[in-house]
Amino acid sequence: KPQTTRHRLLGIVNRPGAQLLYLDTPGVLEPKGPLNQSLVQAALSALAAADVVVWLVEHRPPDPQDRVLLPHLQQLSQPLVVAINKIDLISKPKLLPLMEAYHQLFPQAPVIPVSALLGDGLPELEAEIIKLLPPAPPIYAEDQVTEQTERFLATELIRERLLHHLGEEMPYAVAVDLEEFDESRRPELVRVRAVIYVERQSQKGIVIGKKGHLLKTVGQEARTEMEDLLGCRVFLELWVKVWKNWRKDPRALRLLGYQT
């Protein structure tokens, strides 16, 4: 789903002779409203900071949705790589014209077909990125995989489970705020309390679900993933509250951790 990534996420990968820092950013779409403006700002700031830019597209030709991003890609001073994802869903005869369409847009950029689901093409993509990276010493320790805090990752686990169960219904109207992350009894237990914000009363009912089933399922799944992440038992408490039009409220966006 476009723009369900809400923050710039850093993943760290160590390979022999190379350390790759992957910045996963929100998508760049028409910046309508304060929330979308914040997401686009986060994506463009990451674009400026990168040594190599990977434009990850789905198995489709360039379309009007790309018009906001294309001018920024065309003005890049850094190397660009185009990665076409989900190639497991199309036939090989359809893939070659698709690759040619992106090659026409960016003649100097390698165009690499991949399937993130199956792992096809990922070693080739990584090798191309490493080839284009400037020489530099490693920034992070070899055993570090992200710079995000456990508190941030716990919030994202709840939001990811919500998006999974809500499907196309209302992913953009949901925000998660972690009110408590109590480690005082660690390593036995971590207590987490989070509020799920929606914009309307009707959305609150959707998130809670019939007899509370959806919220209970989200809580159980998020708690299990948190326990894997933290290596201990987790007591997770979830609440759903209405914050009317939070996506259009700059104060709400700041309190929920978005750039404004």
mmCIF file of C-alpha atoms in Angstrom, residues 55-60 82-90 111-118 120-122:
data_model
loop_
_atom_site.group_PDB
_atom_site.id
_atom_site.type_symbol
_atom_site.label_atom_id
_atom_site.label_comp_id
_atom_site.label_asym_id
_atom_site.label_seq_id
_atom_site.Cartn_x
_atom_site.Cartn_y
_atom_site.Cartn_z
ATOM 1 C CA TRP A 55 14.106 3.242 -6.986
ATOM 2 C CA LEU A 56 11.969 0.233 -6.077
ATOM 3 C CA VAL A 57 8.985 -0.106 -8.402
ATOM 4 C CA GLU A 58 6.368 -2.780 -8.869
ATOM 5 C CA HIS A 59 5.889 -4.861 -12.003
ATOM 6 C CA ARG A 60 4.241 -2.092 -14.018
ATOM 7 C CA VAL A 82 16.036 0.803 -10.708
ATOM 8 C CA ALA A 83 14.758 -2.397 -9.064
ATOM 9 C CA ILE A 84 11.564 -3.923 -10.470
ATOM 10 C CA ASN A 85 9.909 -5.987 -7.731
ATOM 11 C CA LYS A 86 7.341 -8.825 -7.848
ATOM 12 C CA ILE A 87 8.695 -10.343 -11.041
ATOM 13 C CA ASP A 88 7.345 -13.679 -9.808
ATOM 14 C CA LEU A 89 3.895 -12.348 -10.797
ATOM 15 C CA ILE A 90 4.666 -11.699 -14.477
ATOM 16 C CA VAL A 111 17.588 -1.941 -14.212
ATOM 17 C CA ILE A 112 17.445 -5.085 -12.077
ATOM 18 C CA PRO A 113 14.403 -7.382 -11.798
ATOM 19 C CA VAL A 114 13.855 -8.868 -8.336
ATOM 20 C CA SER A 115 11.368 -10.828 -6.282
ATOM 21 C CA ALA A 116 11.623 -9.802 -2.636
ATOM 22 C CA LEU A 117 9.264 -12.672 -1.784
ATOM 23 C CA LEU A 118 11.356 -15.410 -3.414
ATOM 24 C CA ASP A 120 15.324 -13.769 -6.898
ATOM 25 C CA GLY A 121 17.668 -11.036 -8.129
ATOM 26 C CA LEU A 122 18.528 -9.758 -4.649
#
